[in-house]
Short mmCIF file of C-alpha atoms in Angstrom, two decimals:
data_model
loop_
_atom_site.label_atom_id
_atom_site.label_comp_id
_atom_site.label_asym_id
_atom_site.label_seq_id
_atom_site.Cartn_x
_atom_site.Cartn_y
_atom_site.Cartn_z
CA ASP J 1 15.93 -7.52 -27.84
CA THR J 2 13.01 -5.49 -26.46
CA GLU J 3 10.87 -8.41 -25.31
CA VAL J 4 8.64 -8.44 -22.28
CA THR J 5 6.91 -11.76 -21.66
CA GLN J 6 3.71 -12.35 -19.71
CA THR J 7 2.00 -15.49 -18.47
CA PRO J 8 -0.64 -16.72 -18.69
CA LYS J 9 -2.02 -15.41 -21.96
CA HIS J 10 -5.61 -15.94 -20.81
CA LEU J 11 -7.04 -16.43 -17.32
CA VAL J 12 -10.58 -17.11 -16.17
CA MET J 13 -11.18 -16.94 -12.44
CA GLY J 14 -14.06 -16.88 -10.04
CA MET J 15 -14.60 -14.10 -7.53
CA THR J 16 -13.30 -16.23 -4.66
CA ASN J 17 -10.16 -17.47 -6.41
CA LYS J 18 -6.55 -16.40 -5.87
CA LYS J 19 -4.34 -16.23 -8.94
CA SER J 20 -1.15 -14.51 -10.08
CA LEU J 21 -0.01 -12.86 -13.27
CA LYS J 22 3.66 -12.99 -14.16
CA CYS J 23 5.91 -10.70 -16.17
CA GLU J 24 9.55 -11.08 -17.13
CA GLN J 25 12.13 -8.96 -18.97
CA HIS J 26 15.81 -9.54 -19.64
CA MET J 27 16.76 -6.10 -20.93
CA GLY J 28 18.36 -5.00 -17.66
CA HIS J 29 15.57 -2.50 -17.14
CA ARG J 30 15.16 -1.19 -13.59
CA ALA J 31 11.59 0.11 -13.91
CA MET J 32 8.57 -2.14 -14.37
CA TYR J 33 4.89 -1.26 -14.67
CA TRP J 34 1.45 -2.81 -14.45
CA TYR J 35 -1.35 -1.36 -16.58
CA LYS J 36 -5.00 -2.27 -16.95
CA GLN J 37 -6.68 -1.86 -20.34
CA LYS J 38 -10.40 -2.09 -20.96
CA ALA J 39 -11.74 -2.63 -24.47
CA LYS J 40 -11.31 0.35 -26.81
CA LYS J 41 -9.57 2.39 -24.09
CA PRO J 42 -5.94 3.38 -23.51
CA PRO J 43 -3.83 1.60 -20.88
CA GLU J 44 -4.35 2.87 -17.31
CA LEU J 45 -1.36 2.83 -14.99
CA MET J 46 -1.74 0.72 -11.84
CA PHE J 47 1.71 0.33 -10.29
CA VAL J 48 5.31 1.37 -10.91
CA TYR J 49 8.37 -0.38 -9.51
CA SER J 50 11.74 1.32 -9.56
CA TYR J 51 14.81 -0.69 -8.56
CA GLU J 52 12.47 -3.36 -7.18
CA LYS J 53 10.69 -0.93 -4.88
CA LEU J 54 7.10 0.19 -5.33
CA SER J 55 7.21 3.85 -6.31
CA ILE J 56 3.68 4.49 -7.56
CA ASN J 57 0.34 2.95 -6.60
CA GLU J 58 -2.43 4.67 -8.53
CA SER J 59 -4.99 4.10 -5.75
CA VAL J 60 -5.55 0.53 -6.88
CA PRO J 61 -7.88 -1.62 -4.70
CA SER J 62 -6.10 -3.97 -2.32
CA ARG J 63 -7.49 -7.01 -4.13
CA PHE J 64 -4.59 -6.35 -6.54
CA SER J 65 -1.21 -6.93 -4.89
CA PRO J 66 2.01 -6.36 -6.85
CA GLU J 67 5.34 -7.98 -6.10
CA CYS J 68 8.80 -7.53 -7.61
CA PRO J 69 10.94 -10.53 -6.52
CA ASN J 70 13.97 -9.38 -8.51
CA SER J 71 14.96 -6.93 -11.22
CA SER J 72 13.66 -9.19 -14.02
CA LEU J 73 10.36 -10.35 -12.59
CA LEU J 74 7.09 -8.67 -11.72
CA ASN J 75 4.01 -10.40 -10.34
CA LEU J 76 0.45 -9.26 -9.81
CA HIS J 77 -1.45 -11.27 -7.21
CA LEU J 78 -5.22 -11.30 -7.57
CA HIS J 79 -7.75 -12.10 -4.85
CA ALA J 80 -11.49 -11.62 -4.52
CA LEU J 81 -11.81 -9.83 -7.83
CA GLN J 82 -15.04 -8.42 -9.22
CA PRO J 83 -16.45 -8.93 -12.74
CA GLU J 84 -15.60 -5.31 -13.56
CA ASP J 85 -11.93 -6.21 -13.09
CA SER J 86 -12.11 -8.21 -16.32
CA ALA J 87 -9.63 -6.56 -18.68
CA LEU J 88 -6.28 -6.92 -20.46
CA TYR J 89 -3.46 -6.58 -17.93
CA LEU J 90 -0.26 -5.27 -19.45
CA CYS J 91 3.23 -5.29 -18.07
CA ALA J 92 5.85 -2.83 -19.31
CA SER J 93 9.46 -2.04 -18.55
CA SER J 94 11.86 0.83 -19.14
CA ASP J 95 15.53 1.49 -18.49
CA ARG J 96 14.59 3.64 -15.52
CA VAL J 97 11.57 5.56 -14.31
CA GLY J 98 11.21 8.85 -16.13
CA THR J 99 11.17 9.82 -19.76
CA TYR J 100 12.52 6.53 -21.02
CA GLU J 101 11.00 4.26 -23.64
CA GLN J 102 8.49 1.84 -22.17
CA TYR J 103 8.18 -1.57 -23.78
CA PHE J 104 4.98 -3.52 -23.28
CA GLY J 105 4.34 -7.24 -23.06
CA PRO J 106 1.48 -8.95 -24.91
CA GLY J 107 -0.80 -8.86 -21.88
CA THR J 108 -2.93 -11.31 -19.94
CA ARG J 109 -6.62 -11.37 -20.87
CA LEU J 110 -8.42 -11.77 -17.51
CA THR J 111 -12.07 -12.75 -17.19
CA VAL J 112 -13.69 -12.73 -13.75
CA THR J 113 -16.84 -14.81 -13.51
CA GLY Z 1 -2.01 17.22 -14.30
CA GLU Z 2 -1.33 16.38 -17.91
CA ASN Z 3 -4.24 15.82 -20.31
CA VAL Z 4 -3.79 14.46 -23.86
CA GLU Z 5 -6.45 14.74 -26.54
CA GLN Z 6 -6.19 12.63 -29.70
CA HIS Z 7 -8.00 13.04 -33.04
CA PRO Z 8 -9.54 11.55 -35.03
CA SER Z 9 -10.99 8.61 -33.13
CA THR Z 10 -11.26 6.61 -36.36
CA LEU Z 11 -9.51 7.07 -39.68
CA SER Z 12 -10.06 5.15 -42.91
CA VAL Z 13 -7.62 5.55 -45.79
CA GLN Z 14 -7.01 3.84 -49.10
CA GLU Z 15 -3.88 1.74 -49.38
CA GLY Z 16 -1.01 3.92 -50.54
CA ASP Z 17 -2.47 7.13 -49.11
CA SER Z 18 -1.06 9.02 -46.12
CA ALA Z 19 -2.55 9.05 -42.62
CA VAL Z 20 -2.16 11.76 -40.02
CA ILE Z 21 -3.13 11.51 -36.35
CA LYS Z 22 -2.92 14.56 -34.06
CA CYS Z 23 -2.54 14.95 -30.32
CA THR Z 24 -2.59 18.00 -28.09
CA TYR Z 25 -1.24 18.13 -24.56
CA SER Z 26 -1.87 20.53 -21.71
CA ASP Z 27 1.29 20.48 -19.57
CA SER Z 28 4.02 22.64 -21.06
CA ALA Z 29 6.53 20.75 -18.89
CA SER Z 30 5.98 17.55 -20.89
CA ASN Z 31 9.05 16.71 -22.91
CA TYR Z 32 8.67 13.11 -24.12
CA PHE Z 33 6.06 12.01 -26.67
CA PRO Z 34 5.86 8.35 -27.77
CA TRP Z 35 3.49 6.73 -30.23
CA TYR Z 36 2.26 3.17 -29.79
CA LYS Z 37 0.60 0.80 -32.26
CA GLN Z 38 -1.67 -1.88 -30.85
CA GLU Z 39 -2.89 -4.72 -33.02
CA LEU Z 40 -5.83 -6.88 -32.03
CA GLY Z 41 -4.96 -9.23 -29.19
CA LYS Z 42 -1.48 -7.75 -28.69
CA GLY Z 43 0.22 -5.30 -26.37
CA PRO Z 44 1.10 -1.75 -27.47
CA GLN Z 45 4.25 -1.55 -29.57
CA LEU Z 46 6.43 1.55 -29.43
CA ILE Z 47 6.81 2.71 -33.04
CA ILE Z 48 8.39 6.14 -32.73
CA ASP Z 49 8.98 8.81 -30.12
CA ILE Z 50 10.19 12.39 -29.94
CA ARG Z 51 11.67 14.60 -27.27
CA SER Z 52 11.00 18.30 -26.88
CA ASN Z 53 14.40 19.38 -28.12
CA VAL Z 54 13.57 18.02 -31.59
CA GLY Z 55 10.91 19.23 -34.04
CA GLU Z 56 10.65 16.19 -36.29
CA LYS Z 57 11.78 12.58 -36.40
CA LYS Z 58 11.45 10.04 -39.21
CA ASP Z 59 11.76 6.29 -39.42
CA GLN Z 60 11.09 4.92 -42.89
CA ARG Z 61 7.35 5.46 -43.58
CA ILE Z 62 6.52 7.00 -40.23
CA ALA Z 63 7.33 10.44 -38.87
CA VAL Z 64 6.42 12.48 -35.84
CA THR Z 65 6.33 16.27 -35.67
CA LEU Z 66 6.20 18.37 -32.54
CA ASN Z 67 5.05 21.98 -32.11
CA LYS Z 68 5.95 22.99 -28.56
CA THR Z 69 4.43 26.45 -28.88
CA ALA Z 70 1.03 25.08 -29.85
CA LYS Z 71 1.48 22.01 -27.63
CA HIS Z 72 0.62 19.48 -30.25
CA PHE Z 73 2.34 16.59 -31.98
CA SER Z 74 1.36 14.44 -34.92
CA LEU Z 75 2.02 11.01 -36.38
CA HIS Z 76 2.41 10.79 -40.13
CA ILE Z 77 2.29 7.46 -41.98
CA THR Z 78 3.03 7.54 -45.69
CA GLU Z 79 2.29 4.88 -48.32
CA THR Z 80 -0.07 3.09 -45.95
CA GLN Z 81 -0.38 -0.68 -46.16
CA PRO Z 82 -3.09 -3.04 -44.85
CA GLU Z 83 -0.74 -4.13 -42.06
CA ASP Z 84 -0.78 -0.56 -40.74
CA SER Z 85 -4.39 -1.16 -39.65
CA ALA Z 86 -4.40 -1.00 -35.85
CA VAL Z 87 -5.16 1.28 -32.90
CA TYR Z 88 -2.62 4.05 -32.42
CA PHE Z 89 -2.07 5.76 -29.06
CA CYS Z 90 -0.11 8.93 -28.43
CA ALA Z 91 1.25 9.72 -24.98
CA ALA Z 92 3.06 12.48 -23.11
CA SER Z 93 5.35 12.50 -20.12
CA PRO Z 94 6.54 15.52 -18.17
CA LEU Z 95 10.15 16.28 -17.40
CA TYR Z 96 11.26 14.06 -14.50
CA GLY Z 97 7.81 12.52 -14.67
CA ASN Z 98 7.40 8.87 -13.99
CA LYS Z 99 4.32 8.01 -15.96
CA LEU Z 100 2.87 8.29 -19.44
CA VAL Z 101 -0.48 9.99 -20.03
CA PHE Z 102 -2.19 8.41 -23.04
CA GLY Z 103 -4.56 9.81 -25.61
CA ALA Z 104 -7.85 7.99 -26.20
CA GLY Z 105 -6.57 6.21 -29.32
CA THR Z 106 -7.23 6.25 -33.07
CA ILE Z 107 -8.51 3.23 -35.00
CA LEU Z 108 -6.76 3.27 -38.38
CA ARG Z 109 -8.21 1.18 -41.18
CA VAL Z 110 -6.28 0.83 -44.43
CA LYS Z 111 -8.50 -0.39 -47.25
CA SER Z 112 -6.93 -2.39 -50.04
#
């Protein structure tokens, strides 16, 4: 089973709201990723967690705050977002960081009003 | 850093024909090359990948070829079907690298 699940599927939030995106995998993978994807563009890497520790932050604004509570879960906390942050947010996982297959979830479609 | 170029940006083929999408990469240290298919409203799905110690890999109707000397790799889909219509992304990752660098994507339309 190569399933990565994400909730919610859709999210609409105002610029003053605080919300969280959730991601879960049960493949025993030790690397998890957050990507942002704008329409008609490839995914852009935001964060990488390896063995539950943040290993890469691609200079993402602090209004995005990742959290990895355990090896199966990954959260992305959102606060004071801007309309340009509206996008599809994708979670992925792989056995380990490095040249291992990454499996993506279905994404959360975020709209910031 | 690594840069991946992908062509064409759109490709229309008749059902049953073959489709070929090409990518070139800049970093000769890259050694892992996956291909993803993304349907509307869904996340990217890994459909095939190849490592630099292999020149070609096949899985039913899809195949990937790699030319390390020229630094390019290609996705081949034979006997295309309407359900092959999607956006396809290539990517590259360097040895001991920890992230994928994606191409810009190709919109494939299979006309029935």
